[in-house]
Each structure stands twice: as C-alpha cells, then as structure tokens.
Amino acid sequence: MPLAAHRDWWRESVVYQVYVPSFADADGDGMGDLRGITDRLAHVADLGADAVWLTPFYRSPLADGGYDVADYRQVDPRHGTLDDFRALLARARELGLRTIVDIVPNHCSERHPWFAEALASPPGSAARDRFIFRDGTGPDGAQPPADWQSKFGGPAWTRVPDGQWYMHIFAAEQPDLNWENPEVVAEFEAVLRFWLDLGVDGFRIDVAHGMRKDLVPPLRNTYGGDSASLNSPPSGENHPFWDRDEVHEIYRCWRKITDSYAPPRIMVAEAGVSAARLPLYTRPDELHQAFNFFHLRCPWDAGSFRDVIDSSLAGAAANGALPTWVLSNHDVVRHRTRYAVPEGTSLPGWLLTGGREPAADEDRGRRRARAAALLTLALPGTTYLYQGEELGLPEVADLPEDALRDPMWERTGHTRKGRDGCRVPLPWTRTGSSYGFGPGGSWLPQPEGWGAYSVEAQTGTPGSFLELYRTALTLRRRYLGDETFTWLPSAPGELAFRKAGVGLSGGTAGLECRINLSAEPIPLPEGAELLLSSDDLTSSHTNTHLLPPDTATWLNTTPRP
C-alpha cells in the first residue's frame, strides 16, 4: 500500500515541491502551467514521492512569482483553469500522490479588489482597515510610520496619494493584510474550505510567522528585516511583526477546519524563527509540520549536522511530531552549488560576479549534494525535495541582468540578484528549444547544455543523480514504520546513525547511514549489507570497504545492544 494511503502518511513522507512557473509548460507560452504539471506527474510518482506541493497558481500579476495573489479562488490564466486543477488532482490520486497547495495569508496583490477599494476609500475607512494603513511621521507625514524594513530591500512602507502609508513586508505590490480585522479572518477560513472542498490534502503556509503585528500606536521603531535570506530567523524578542504569540490563535482555528475533513488534512509552516520557537508552531492543536531551515543552512561539518539533527528531533518530539528536512527550495541557492563554493562565501556577492569569484569546486559540490541526499532521506520525518534536485541541477548564477524577474533585484538597487537562478525551468529532454519544458521557449533562459541534466539523459544511466534518488526513495520505504533514531559510534568527521524500521524482510533490521565529512577515507563496519552509496567506495589493503570523503552510504544492519 502506498504511504500516501495511510492516515498519518505525512509523518515520514517525501513531498516534491513544484515551482509552478518552471516545472512544465503545455501551451507553449514559456510559462509553466497546470496541464504541464499533470502531463509530467508520473515523473514525481516514478521518483517515489508521496505528495506534491504546488507553489501559487492563483490569479496574480506575478510581481513575485505568484506570491502576490489577486484572487485566491481562481487559477491565473497563464497557469490554466479550475478545471485544469481538478484534472491535476484526479491524475495525482490515480498515481497515488497527495496534493498540497500554497496559501499566502500575510499579504495579497495590489491588484486584489480589496486593495483597489482601500485606495479609493478615505483614511479610517473599513476598506483600509483590512490592510495596515498609517499616517506618516515628521513634517507633513513625509516619513514612514516606523523604520520597518522590507525583506526585499528598502522600507516596508509605501505612501499613497492622500498622504497615508501602507505596510508591505515584501514588495510594494504585496500589501500586508490586517489580521486583527474579522473580515480578513473570515475570508481566509472560507478560502481554506474552498480548496479543501475541491480535494486538496493540505496547505503550505507562506510567511507563517509574520501575519500578526504589534499595531498599538505609536508603532515601535525596530529594524524589521534581514534581506540577506528569506529563511533567516528574525532577530530580537517581542518583534513588532515577526513570530508574535498572537499568530498561534490563527492556527488553532485553522486546525479545527482541517480536522473537520476526513481524513484530516495537513498544514506545514514556512516559519523562519529560532530553533527554540519553531516547536510552538507544531503543538497538537496547531500545525502538523514546520519547515526546518536549520538543516538547509548547516555547514559541511559533522558536529554541526549532529547538533541540528539532535535539536530538530528533540523540538519536534516535544509535541509528538517529527521534523521536516529540506536542502533546497525556490528561495535559496541550490545546495549543489552551495556545497561547491568555499565555506564562508557571501552568496549574494558571488551571484553578482556571475558565479565566477570565488571559483566553485564543481566536483565537490556534486559529491556533497549526493551525500547530503542520502543523509537527509535516512532521517526520521518528512523530506521536502525541490524540483530539479533529483537531477543534480546547479544554480544558474550567470543569468543576464535583463532577464532577472525577482523584485529583489530592483528593490535593492541592483545589489542582490535574487532567486531566479534556482528557478530556471527544468530540462526534460536532451535537446529542443526549451529542453522539453514546453513547445516554446522558457520564461527564464536555460543555459546551453542544460539538456545534459535532463530526465531523458539521466533515466537508466548508472550513477546519475536521478537513479540515485529513485533507488534511495524505493529503499527508504522499506524502513518505515518505526521512528526510532540512534546515533552509532563513529570516526572523527563521520556521522553514523540507525533509523529503525521493518527491514527488507519484515524483521527488526534497521537502516544505517554513514557519511564521511572528513578529508580522509573511513573504514566501514564489517558484516553489514551494503544497500546504496552516493559514490563509489574504495578498498584498503585488507579488502575493507572504505568510505571516501564527501560520501554517504546506507547499510542494512541488525540493531546492536
């Protein structure tokens, strides 16, 4: 029985993230769409995933890749229709896949009817109260109401013609909603039910830690953002708009809604908060999961990984949950490239050089990305895979400036190129105008030779990224059913642990993972059955298997006392 058929399928699942504009294009306009996804869903099922998470496909001006929503109940025409979405859901069910969709509750688009009404209404009106409008400070109110900063650079305030200012944590085209307003609360409860009634299996909640603000006048003048990373935890305590305790009131109400469906649907938080605060989002009456960005940001060091794994498991266990594990997403430089550049490199600065300075060690990046995949997939909990990581795609660091679409580029005065390099459309075939992405071109330029990474090129190719992932996900399912995790004795620079499970023959064997993060080969224990390794092993003069640097292996072992 597929894992997705179980009631608690999400506890140890593999969820594949589809960045809708860049997955597959069926109509040839260069922009990914729902029909393209439906046509290619078999790839996700063949990979061995249990669910697919779709980034926003709602009606939107696409000022921020769809995270500026103009209508939460309609599909943007560039992505298709509601009937296309229904067909996608049906195809996913046919393939044994669950479907999770993005919900964007912190802000909407400036083209949303509510915001148009707010701009046409006077200060103090009910229409403006759905958003965060305030008078300015200084002479004639010419200065923003507070010094809060946008995550995309610059002030988090924009002035309108009548002199008031509105707040936006992100781009000016994304006005923040006022979650103290009962209309906003009721509207999003209705939006959740709309998509649940259509048949979705859950929601990924965008900016889950930012919806409630301290709006008591006068607004506190506290620096409000770190534009260096969308997944950085906010600094300070009692922040005016990040990670406020009041946000949990929203999720207690939402949990009652998702639990009212049979089987209950799930919710996962995108909450860039501290490790100590993250478990608050997964209390039993709130969300089921929260993204674990600490694993994503972990340096290539055995001690650092061990600390992150221990704290993640302990934090989740406090609420009877399991952690999530993620290496890449649509907001960060792809991990194959992060592992290739020297430690301590400023990635925004590196991108500004087109990825030329400092030079990246491509072989090291390849080896570490493969090893990290086995490490991550062996851990108890849910793994979120970002489209293309199963192909070993690198960051496209040299996109020409005139091709950049990320609003961060303009808002930072061309000092940050933004996130387009990890969003370049997928290659499906070795050749073609868009390497099989669609019958036309692609909305972001694909590099020459992109077809070498394609699904076509890697399918059936021994040692390819795709075959590594397919094999790993198949083996992983054989070791589910027991969430016990145990650290094993290890050499310096090595991580070794066992994830218990039913084993290959239904017995008490466990999946043992070993990863060498040191600079020297490490002997593997004798007597264990080798299941999979991220790269070739070597042998010593005594014929003992050696685990080379930047390599991980899976072993089938019986528990040790």
Coordinates of C-alpha atoms in Angstrom, one line a residue:
M1 CA 0.0 0.0 0.0
P2 CA 1.4 3.4 -0.9
L3 CA 2.5 5.5 2.1
A4 CA 0.1 8.2 0.9
A5 CA -2.8 5.9 1.6
H6 CA -2.2 5.8 5.4
R7 CA -4.0 8.2 7.7
D8 CA -0.7 9.7 9.0
W9 CA 1.0 9.5 5.7
W10 CA 2.7 12.8 6.2
R11 CA 4.8 11.8 9.2
E12 CA 7.5 10.1 7.2
S13 CA 6.7 11.1 3.7
V14 CA 8.6 12.6 0.8
V15 CA 7.0 15.7 -0.6
Y16 CA 8.1 17.0 -4.0
Q17 CA 8.0 20.8 -4.4
V18 CA 6.8 22.0 -7.8
Y19 CA 7.6 25.6 -8.6
V20 CA 4.7 26.1 -11.0
P21 CA 6.2 28.6 -13.5
S22 CA 9.2 26.3 -14.1
F23 CA 8.1 22.7 -14.0
A24 CA 6.4 22.1 -17.4
D25 CA 4.6 24.2 -20.0
A26 CA 1.8 22.6 -22.0
D27 CA 0.6 25.6 -24.1
G28 CA 3.9 26.9 -25.3
D29 CA 3.8 30.4 -23.8
G30 CA 7.1 29.8 -22.0
M31 CA 5.4 29.8 -18.5
G32 CA 4.7 26.6 -16.6
D33 CA 1.1 25.6 -16.2
L34 CA -1.2 23.1 -14.5
R35 CA -1.7 21.0 -17.7
G36 CA 2.1 20.7 -18.0
I37 CA 2.3 19.5 -14.4
T38 CA -0.4 16.9 -15.0
D39 CA 1.4 15.6 -18.1
R40 CA 4.6 15.2 -16.1
L41 CA 3.2 14.0 -12.7
A42 CA 4.3 10.4 -13.5
H43 CA 7.9 11.6 -13.0
V44 CA 7.1 12.5 -9.4
A45 CA 5.4 9.2 -8.8
D46 CA 8.2 7.2 -10.5
L47 CA 10.7 9.0 -8.4
G48 CA 9.0 7.6 -5.3
A49 CA 7.5 10.7 -3.7
D50 CA 4.3 10.5 -1.7
A51 CA 2.9 14.0 -2.3
V52 CA 3.4 17.1 -4.5
W53 CA 3.4 20.6 -3.2
L54 CA 2.4 23.3 -5.7
T55 CA 3.6 26.9 -5.3
P56 CA 0.9 29.6 -6.0
F57 CA -1.0 29.2 -9.3
Y58 CA -3.7 31.7 -8.3
R59 CA -4.7 34.8 -10.4
S60 CA -1.7 37.2 -10.0
P61 CA 0.2 39.9 -11.8
L62 CA 3.3 37.8 -11.0
A63 CA 5.2 40.6 -9.4
D64 CA 6.7 38.0 -7.1
G65 CA 6.3 34.7 -8.8
G66 CA 2.7 34.3 -7.8
Y67 CA 3.1 35.1 -4.2
D68 CA 1.2 38.3 -4.9
V69 CA -2.4 36.9 -5.1
A70 CA -5.2 38.9 -6.8
D71 CA -7.9 36.2 -6.4
Y72 CA -7.5 33.3 -4.0
R73 CA -10.2 31.2 -5.7
Q74 CA -9.2 31.4 -9.3
V75 CA -6.3 30.0 -11.4
D76 CA -4.2 32.5 -13.2
P77 CA -4.9 32.2 -17.0
R78 CA -1.2 31.7 -17.6
H79 CA -1.4 28.6 -15.5
G80 CA -4.7 27.3 -16.7
T81 CA -8.2 27.0 -15.2
L82 CA -10.0 25.5 -12.3
D83 CA -10.9 22.5 -14.5
D84 CA -7.2 22.0 -15.2
F85 CA -6.7 22.0 -11.4
R86 CA -9.4 19.4 -10.9
A87 CA -7.7 17.3 -13.6
L88 CA -4.4 17.6 -11.9
L89 CA -5.9 16.4 -8.6
A90 CA -7.5 13.4 -10.3
R91 CA -4.2 12.5 -12.0
A92 CA -2.4 12.8 -8.7
R93 CA -4.8 10.5 -7.0
E94 CA -4.5 8.0 -9.8
L95 CA -0.7 8.0 -9.3
G96 CA -1.1 7.6 -5.5
L97 CA 0.1 11.2 -4.8
R98 CA -1.3 13.7 -2.3
T99 CA -1.6 17.3 -3.3
I100 CA -0.6 20.2 -1.1
V101 CA -1.1 23.8 -2.2
D102 CA 0.4 27.1 -1.1
I103 CA -1.7 29.6 0.9
V104 CA -0.4 33.2 1.1
P105 CA -2.2 34.8 4.0
N106 CA 0.2 37.5 5.1
H107 CA -0.3 39.7 2.1
C108 CA -2.1 39.9 -1.2
S109 CA -1.5 41.7 -4.5
E110 CA -2.0 45.4 -5.1
R111 CA -4.4 44.2 -7.8
H112 CA -6.7 42.4 -5.3
P113 CA -10.2 44.0 -5.3
W114 CA -9.9 44.7 -1.6
F115 CA -6.8 46.9 -2.1
A116 CA -8.3 48.7 -5.0
E117 CA -11.2 49.5 -2.7
A118 CA -8.8 50.6 0.0
L119 CA -7.0 53.1 -2.3
A120 CA -10.4 54.5 -3.4
S121 CA -11.6 54.9 0.2
P122 CA -10.6 57.6 2.7
P123 CA -8.3 57.2 5.7
G124 CA -10.0 55.5 8.6
S125 CA -12.5 53.6 6.3
A126 CA -13.5 50.0 6.7
A127 CA -11.8 49.2 3.4
R128 CA -8.5 50.4 4.6
D129 CA -8.8 48.6 7.9
R130 CA -8.3 45.3 6.0
F131 CA -4.7 46.4 5.5
I132 CA -2.2 48.3 7.6
F133 CA -2.5 52.0 6.7
R134 CA -1.0 54.6 8.9
D135 CA -0.2 58.3 8.9
G136 CA 3.5 59.2 8.4
T137 CA 5.8 60.9 10.8
G138 CA 7.8 64.1 10.6
P139 CA 6.8 67.3 8.9
D140 CA 3.6 66.7 6.8
G141 CA 3.8 63.0 7.5
A142 CA 6.5 62.7 4.9
Q143 CA 8.4 59.9 6.7
P144 CA 7.3 56.3 7.1
P145 CA 5.3 55.4 10.2
A146 CA 8.2 53.3 11.5
D147 CA 11.6 52.2 10.4
W148 CA 10.4 48.7 9.5
Q149 CA 12.3 47.2 6.5
S150 CA 11.2 45.0 3.7
K151 CA 12.6 41.6 3.1
F152 CA 13.2 42.6 -0.5
G153 CA 15.1 45.7 0.5
G154 CA 14.1 49.3 1.4
P155 CA 11.4 50.5 3.7
A156 CA 8.4 48.3 4.4
W157 CA 6.1 51.3 3.7
T158 CA 4.8 52.9 0.6
R159 CA 3.0 56.3 0.5
V160 CA -0.3 56.7 -1.4
P161 CA -1.5 60.0 -2.9
D162 CA -3.6 61.1 0.0
G163 CA -0.5 61.0 2.2
Q164 CA -1.1 57.8 4.2
W165 CA 1.4 54.9 4.1
Y166 CA 0.7 51.1 3.8
M167 CA 2.8 48.3 5.1
H168 CA 4.4 45.5 3.0
I169 CA 7.0 43.1 4.4
F170 CA 7.9 42.2 0.9
A171 CA 7.4 44.2 -2.4
A172 CA 5.3 47.3 -2.6
E173 CA 3.0 45.2 -4.9
Q174 CA 2.3 43.0 -1.9
P175 CA 0.3 44.9 0.8
D176 CA 0.1 43.2 4.2
L177 CA -3.3 42.2 5.4
N178 CA -4.5 43.2 8.9
W179 CA -5.2 40.0 10.8
E180 CA -6.9 41.9 13.6
N181 CA -9.7 42.6 11.1
P182 CA -12.6 40.0 11.4
E183 CA -13.2 40.2 7.6
V184 CA -9.7 39.0 6.9
V185 CA -10.0 36.1 9.4
A186 CA -13.3 35.0 7.9
E187 CA -12.1 35.4 4.3
F188 CA -9.2 33.0 4.7
E189 CA -11.2 30.5 6.6
A190 CA -13.5 30.5 3.6
V191 CA -10.6 30.2 1.2
L192 CA -9.2 27.2 3.1
R193 CA -12.6 25.5 2.8
F194 CA -12.9 26.3 -0.9
W195 CA -9.7 24.4 -1.7
L196 CA -10.4 21.6 0.8
D197 CA -13.8 21.0 -0.8
L198 CA -12.1 20.7 -4.1
G199 CA -10.0 17.9 -2.7
V200 CA -6.6 19.2 -1.7
D201 CA -4.7 17.3 1.0
G202 CA -3.2 20.3 2.8
F203 CA -1.5 23.6 2.8
R204 CA 2.0 25.1 2.9
I205 CA 1.5 28.4 4.8
D206 CA 3.7 31.2 3.4
V207 CA 5.3 33.6 5.9
A208 CA 3.5 31.7 8.7
H209 CA 5.4 33.7 11.4
G210 CA 4.5 37.2 10.0
M211 CA 0.7 37.6 10.0
R212 CA 0.2 39.3 13.4
K213 CA 1.7 42.6 14.1
D214 CA 2.0 44.9 17.1
L215 CA -0.1 47.8 15.8
V216 CA -0.5 49.6 19.1
P217 CA 0.3 53.3 18.5
P218 CA 2.9 54.6 18.3
L219 CA 4.5 51.9 16.2
R220 CA 7.8 50.8 17.7
N221 CA 10.9 51.8 15.7
T222 CA 12.6 48.5 15.4
Y223 CA 14.6 47.3 12.4
G224 CA 12.3 44.8 10.9
G225 CA 14.1 42.5 8.4
D226 CA 17.1 40.8 7.1
S227 CA 17.0 40.9 3.3
A228 CA 20.0 38.6 3.2
S229 CA 17.8 35.5 3.4
L230 CA 14.1 34.8 3.3
N231 CA 14.7 31.9 5.6
S232 CA 16.7 33.6 8.3
P233 CA 15.1 33.7 11.8
P234 CA 14.1 37.2 12.9
S235 CA 16.4 38.8 15.5
G236 CA 15.4 40.0 18.9
E237 CA 12.4 39.2 21.0
N238 CA 8.9 40.6 21.0
H239 CA 9.5 41.8 17.5
P240 CA 6.8 44.1 16.1
F241 CA 5.8 41.8 13.2
W242 CA 7.8 38.5 13.3
D243 CA 6.9 35.5 15.3
R244 CA 4.4 37.1 17.6
D245 CA 2.5 34.8 20.0
E246 CA -0.8 36.1 18.6
V247 CA -0.2 34.3 15.4
H248 CA -1.0 30.9 17.1
E249 CA -4.6 31.9 17.6
I250 CA -5.0 31.8 13.8
Y251 CA -3.6 28.2 13.6
R252 CA -5.8 26.9 16.4
C253 CA -8.8 28.0 14.4
W254 CA -7.4 26.6 11.1
R255 CA -6.6 23.2 12.7
K256 CA -10.3 22.8 13.6
I257 CA -11.1 23.4 10.0
T258 CA -8.6 20.8 8.6
D259 CA -9.6 18.3 11.3
S260 CA -13.2 18.5 10.2
Y261 CA -12.4 16.8 6.9
A262 CA -12.0 13.0 6.6
P263 CA -9.3 12.1 6.6
P264 CA -7.8 15.2 8.3
R265 CA -5.8 17.4 6.0
I266 CA -2.3 18.7 6.9
M267 CA -0.6 22.1 7.2
V268 CA 3.1 23.0 7.2
A269 CA 4.5 26.3 8.2
E270 CA 7.1 28.3 6.5
A271 CA 8.3 29.9 9.7
G272 CA 11.8 31.4 9.7
V273 CA 12.1 31.5 13.5
S274 CA 14.6 30.4 16.1
A275 CA 15.0 26.7 17.0
A276 CA 13.5 27.3 20.4
R277 CA 10.4 28.9 18.9
L278 CA 9.8 26.6 16.0
P279 CA 8.1 23.8 18.0
L280 CA 5.4 26.2 19.1
Y281 CA 4.0 26.0 15.5
T282 CA 3.5 22.2 15.8
R283 CA 1.7 22.0 19.0
P284 CA -1.0 19.3 18.9
D285 CA -3.8 21.8 18.3
E286 CA -1.9 23.9 15.7
L287 CA 0.1 22.8 12.6
H288 CA 1.3 19.4 11.7
Q289 CA 4.8 20.4 10.5
A290 CA 7.2 23.3 10.1
F291 CA 10.0 23.7 7.7
N292 CA 13.4 23.1 9.2
F293 CA 15.7 25.7 7.6
F294 CA 18.5 24.9 10.1
H295 CA 19.3 21.7 8.2
L296 CA 19.3 23.7 4.9
R297 CA 21.8 26.2 6.3
C298 CA 24.0 23.7 8.1
P299 CA 27.8 24.0 7.2
W300 CA 29.5 20.9 5.9
D301 CA 30.7 19.7 9.3
A302 CA 29.9 16.6 11.3
G303 CA 29.4 18.3 14.6
S304 CA 27.2 21.0 13.1
F305 CA 24.9 18.4 11.4
R306 CA 24.7 16.4 14.6
D307 CA 23.7 19.4 16.6
V308 CA 21.0 20.4 14.1
I309 CA 19.6 16.8 13.9
D310 CA 19.5 16.5 17.7
S311 CA 17.8 19.8 18.3
S312 CA 15.3 19.2 15.4
L313 CA 14.3 15.8 16.7
A314 CA 14.0 17.0 20.3
G315 CA 12.0 20.1 19.3
A316 CA 9.5 18.1 17.3
A317 CA 9.3 15.2 19.8
A318 CA 8.1 17.7 22.5
N319 CA 4.8 17.9 20.6
G320 CA 4.7 14.3 19.4
A321 CA 5.7 15.4 15.9
L322 CA 8.6 14.6 13.6
P323 CA 10.9 17.1 11.9
T324 CA 11.0 18.1 8.3
W325 CA 14.2 18.1 6.3
V326 CA 14.9 20.3 3.3
L327 CA 18.1 21.1 1.4
S328 CA 16.8 23.5 -1.3
N329 CA 13.7 25.4 -2.2
H330 CA 12.6 28.3 -4.6
D331 CA 14.1 30.9 -2.3
V332 CA 17.7 29.8 -1.9
V333 CA 20.8 29.0 -4.0
R334 CA 20.6 25.3 -4.9
H335 CA 22.5 23.1 -2.5
R336 CA 24.7 21.5 -5.2
T337 CA 26.2 25.0 -5.7
R338 CA 26.2 26.0 -2.0
Y339 CA 28.4 23.0 -1.3
A340 CA 30.7 23.8 -4.3
V341 CA 31.7 27.3 -3.2
P342 CA 34.2 27.9 -0.4
E343 CA 32.9 28.0 3.1
G344 CA 32.0 31.5 4.2
T345 CA 31.4 32.8 0.7
S346 CA 28.8 35.6 0.5
L347 CA 26.3 34.0 -1.9
P348 CA 24.7 37.4 -2.9
G349 CA 28.1 38.7 -3.7
W350 CA 29.1 35.5 -5.5
L351 CA 25.9 35.8 -7.6
L352 CA 26.8 39.4 -8.6
T353 CA 30.0 38.1 -10.2
G354 CA 28.0 35.6 -12.3
G355 CA 29.3 32.8 -10.1
R356 CA 32.9 33.3 -11.1
E357 CA 34.5 34.7 -7.9
P358 CA 35.4 32.7 -6.0
A359 CA 35.6 29.7 -8.2
A360 CA 33.3 26.9 -7.4
D361 CA 34.6 23.3 -7.0
E362 CA 32.0 21.5 -9.1
D363 CA 33.1 18.0 -8.3
R364 CA 33.0 18.8 -4.5
G365 CA 29.5 20.2 -5.0
R366 CA 28.4 17.1 -6.9
R367 CA 29.8 14.7 -4.3
R368 CA 28.4 16.6 -1.3
A369 CA 24.9 17.1 -2.8
R370 CA 24.7 13.3 -3.4
A371 CA 25.9 12.5 0.1
A372 CA 23.6 15.1 1.6
A373 CA 20.6 13.5 -0.2
L374 CA 21.3 10.1 1.5
L375 CA 21.8 11.7 4.9
T376 CA 18.6 13.6 4.6
L377 CA 16.4 10.8 3.3
A378 CA 17.6 8.5 6.1
L379 CA 16.4 10.8 8.9
P380 CA 13.0 10.1 10.5
G381 CA 10.5 12.7 9.5
T382 CA 9.3 14.2 6.2
T383 CA 11.7 15.2 3.4
Y384 CA 10.8 18.0 1.1
L385 CA 12.5 17.8 -2.3
Y386 CA 12.8 20.8 -4.5
Q387 CA 12.2 20.2 -8.2
G388 CA 15.4 19.5 -10.1
E389 CA 17.5 18.5 -7.1
E390 CA 16.9 14.9 -8.2
L391 CA 18.6 15.9 -11.4
G392 CA 21.6 17.5 -9.6
L393 CA 20.8 20.9 -11.1
P394 CA 23.2 23.6 -10.1
E395 CA 22.3 27.3 -9.5
V396 CA 22.3 29.3 -12.8
A397 CA 24.5 32.1 -11.4
D398 CA 25.2 33.9 -14.7
L399 CA 21.6 34.9 -15.8
P400 CA 21.9 38.2 -17.7
E401 CA 20.7 41.2 -15.8
D402 CA 18.0 42.0 -18.4
A403 CA 16.4 38.5 -17.8
L404 CA 16.0 38.9 -14.0
R405 CA 12.5 38.8 -12.7
D406 CA 12.9 38.7 -8.9
P407 CA 11.7 42.0 -7.4
M408 CA 14.7 41.9 -5.0
W409 CA 16.9 43.0 -7.9
E410 CA 15.2 46.4 -8.4
R411 CA 14.3 47.0 -4.7
T412 CA 17.9 46.5 -3.6
G413 CA 19.3 48.9 -6.2
H414 CA 20.9 46.0 -8.2
T415 CA 22.9 44.9 -5.2
R416 CA 21.1 41.5 -4.9
K417 CA 20.3 39.4 -8.0
G418 CA 17.7 37.5 -6.1
R419 CA 16.3 34.0 -6.5
D420 CA 15.9 33.5 -10.3
G421 CA 19.0 31.2 -10.5
C422 CA 17.2 28.4 -8.7
R423 CA 14.0 28.9 -10.7
V424 CA 15.3 28.2 -14.2
P425 CA 12.8 25.8 -15.9
L426 CA 13.5 22.1 -15.7
P427 CA 15.1 20.2 -18.6
W428 CA 13.2 17.1 -19.6
T429 CA 14.9 16.2 -22.8
R430 CA 18.4 16.3 -24.2
T431 CA 17.5 18.8 -27.0
G432 CA 14.8 21.1 -28.1
S433 CA 14.1 24.9 -27.8
S434 CA 13.4 24.5 -24.0
Y435 CA 14.8 21.0 -23.4
G436 CA 11.3 19.6 -23.2
F437 CA 10.0 22.2 -20.8
G438 CA 7.4 23.1 -23.4
P439 CA 6.8 23.6 -27.1
G440 CA 8.0 27.2 -27.0
G441 CA 10.8 28.9 -25.1
S442 CA 11.1 29.4 -21.3
W443 CA 10.4 32.5 -19.2
L444 CA 13.9 32.4 -17.8
P445 CA 16.8 31.4 -20.1
Q446 CA 18.1 27.9 -19.7
P447 CA 21.9 27.5 -20.0
E448 CA 23.5 25.9 -23.1
G449 CA 24.0 22.2 -22.4
W450 CA 21.1 22.2 -19.8
G451 CA 19.9 19.0 -21.6
A452 CA 22.7 17.0 -20.1
Y453 CA 20.9 17.3 -16.8
S454 CA 17.6 16.2 -18.3
V455 CA 15.3 13.4 -17.1
E456 CA 15.8 11.8 -20.6
A457 CA 19.6 11.9 -20.3
Q458 CA 19.7 10.5 -16.7
T459 CA 17.0 7.8 -16.9
G460 CA 18.6 4.4 -16.8
T461 CA 22.1 5.9 -16.5
P462 CA 24.1 4.2 -13.8
G463 CA 25.4 6.7 -11.3
S464 CA 23.2 9.6 -12.3
F465 CA 21.5 11.8 -9.8
L466 CA 18.1 10.7 -10.9
E467 CA 18.8 7.0 -10.5
L468 CA 20.4 7.7 -7.1
Y469 CA 17.2 9.4 -5.9
R470 CA 14.9 6.8 -7.4
T471 CA 16.9 4.0 -5.7
A472 CA 17.1 5.8 -2.4
L473 CA 13.3 6.6 -2.3
T474 CA 12.5 3.0 -3.1
L475 CA 14.8 1.6 -0.3
R476 CA 13.6 4.3 2.1
R477 CA 10.0 2.9 2.1
R478 CA 11.3 -0.4 3.3
Y479 CA 12.5 1.1 6.6
L480 CA 9.4 3.0 7.6
G481 CA 7.1 2.0 10.5
D482 CA 9.4 2.6 13.4
E483 CA 10.6 6.2 14.1
T484 CA 13.4 5.2 16.5
F485 CA 16.7 7.0 15.8
T486 CA 20.0 6.1 17.4
W487 CA 23.5 7.6 17.0
L488 CA 26.2 5.0 16.4
P489 CA 29.9 5.1 17.3
S490 CA 31.8 7.0 14.5
A491 CA 35.2 8.1 13.5
P492 CA 36.2 11.8 13.7
G493 CA 34.4 13.7 10.9
E494 CA 31.9 10.9 10.4
L495 CA 28.1 10.8 11.2
A496 CA 26.7 7.3 11.8
F497 CA 23.1 6.6 12.9
R498 CA 20.4 4.0 12.6
K499 CA 16.8 4.7 11.6
A500 CA 14.8 1.6 12.8
G501 CA 12.2 0.1 10.6
V502 CA 10.6 -3.2 9.5
G503 CA 13.6 -4.1 7.4
L504 CA 13.9 -5.7 4.0
S505 CA 12.3 -9.0 5.2
G506 CA 9.9 -7.6 7.7
G507 CA 12.2 -8.3 10.6
T508 CA 13.8 -5.9 13.1
A509 CA 16.7 -4.7 10.9
G510 CA 17.4 -1.0 10.6
L511 CA 18.7 1.4 8.0
E512 CA 22.2 2.5 9.0
C513 CA 23.5 5.7 7.4
R514 CA 27.2 6.7 7.4
I515 CA 28.5 9.9 5.9
N516 CA 32.1 11.0 5.8
L517 CA 32.5 14.7 6.2
S518 CA 36.3 14.5 6.9
A519 CA 39.2 14.7 4.4
E520 CA 40.3 11.1 4.8
P521 CA 38.7 7.7 3.9
I522 CA 37.0 5.9 6.8
P523 CA 36.6 2.1 7.2
L524 CA 33.1 0.8 7.1
P525 CA 31.9 -1.8 9.7
E526 CA 32.3 -5.4 8.6
G527 CA 29.3 -7.7 8.2
A528 CA 26.8 -5.1 7.1
E529 CA 24.9 -5.4 3.9
L530 CA 25.6 -2.5 1.6
L531 CA 22.4 -1.1 0.1
L532 CA 23.5 2.1 -1.6
S533 CA 26.3 4.7 -1.7
S534 CA 26.4 8.2 -3.0
D535 CA 29.6 7.5 -4.9
D536 CA 31.9 4.5 -5.4
L537 CA 33.6 3.1 -2.3
T538 CA 37.3 2.1 -2.2
S539 CA 39.1 -0.8 -0.5
S540 CA 42.0 -0.9 1.8
H541 CA 45.0 -3.3 1.5
T542 CA 43.0 -5.7 3.8
N543 CA 40.0 -5.5 1.5
T544 CA 38.0 -3.5 4.0
H545 CA 35.5 -1.2 2.4
L546 CA 36.5 2.5 2.8
L547 CA 34.1 5.4 2.8
P548 CA 35.7 8.2 0.8
P549 CA 35.4 11.9 1.8
D550 CA 32.1 13.6 0.9
T551 CA 30.4 10.2 0.5
A552 CA 27.4 8.6 2.3
T553 CA 26.3 5.0 2.4
W554 CA 23.3 3.1 3.5
L555 CA 23.7 -0.3 5.2
N556 CA 21.2 -2.9 6.3
T557 CA 22.1 -3.9 9.8
T558 CA 20.6 -5.6 12.8
P559 CA 20.4 -3.5 16.0
R560 CA 23.4 -3.5 18.2
P561 CA 22.9 -3.8 22.0

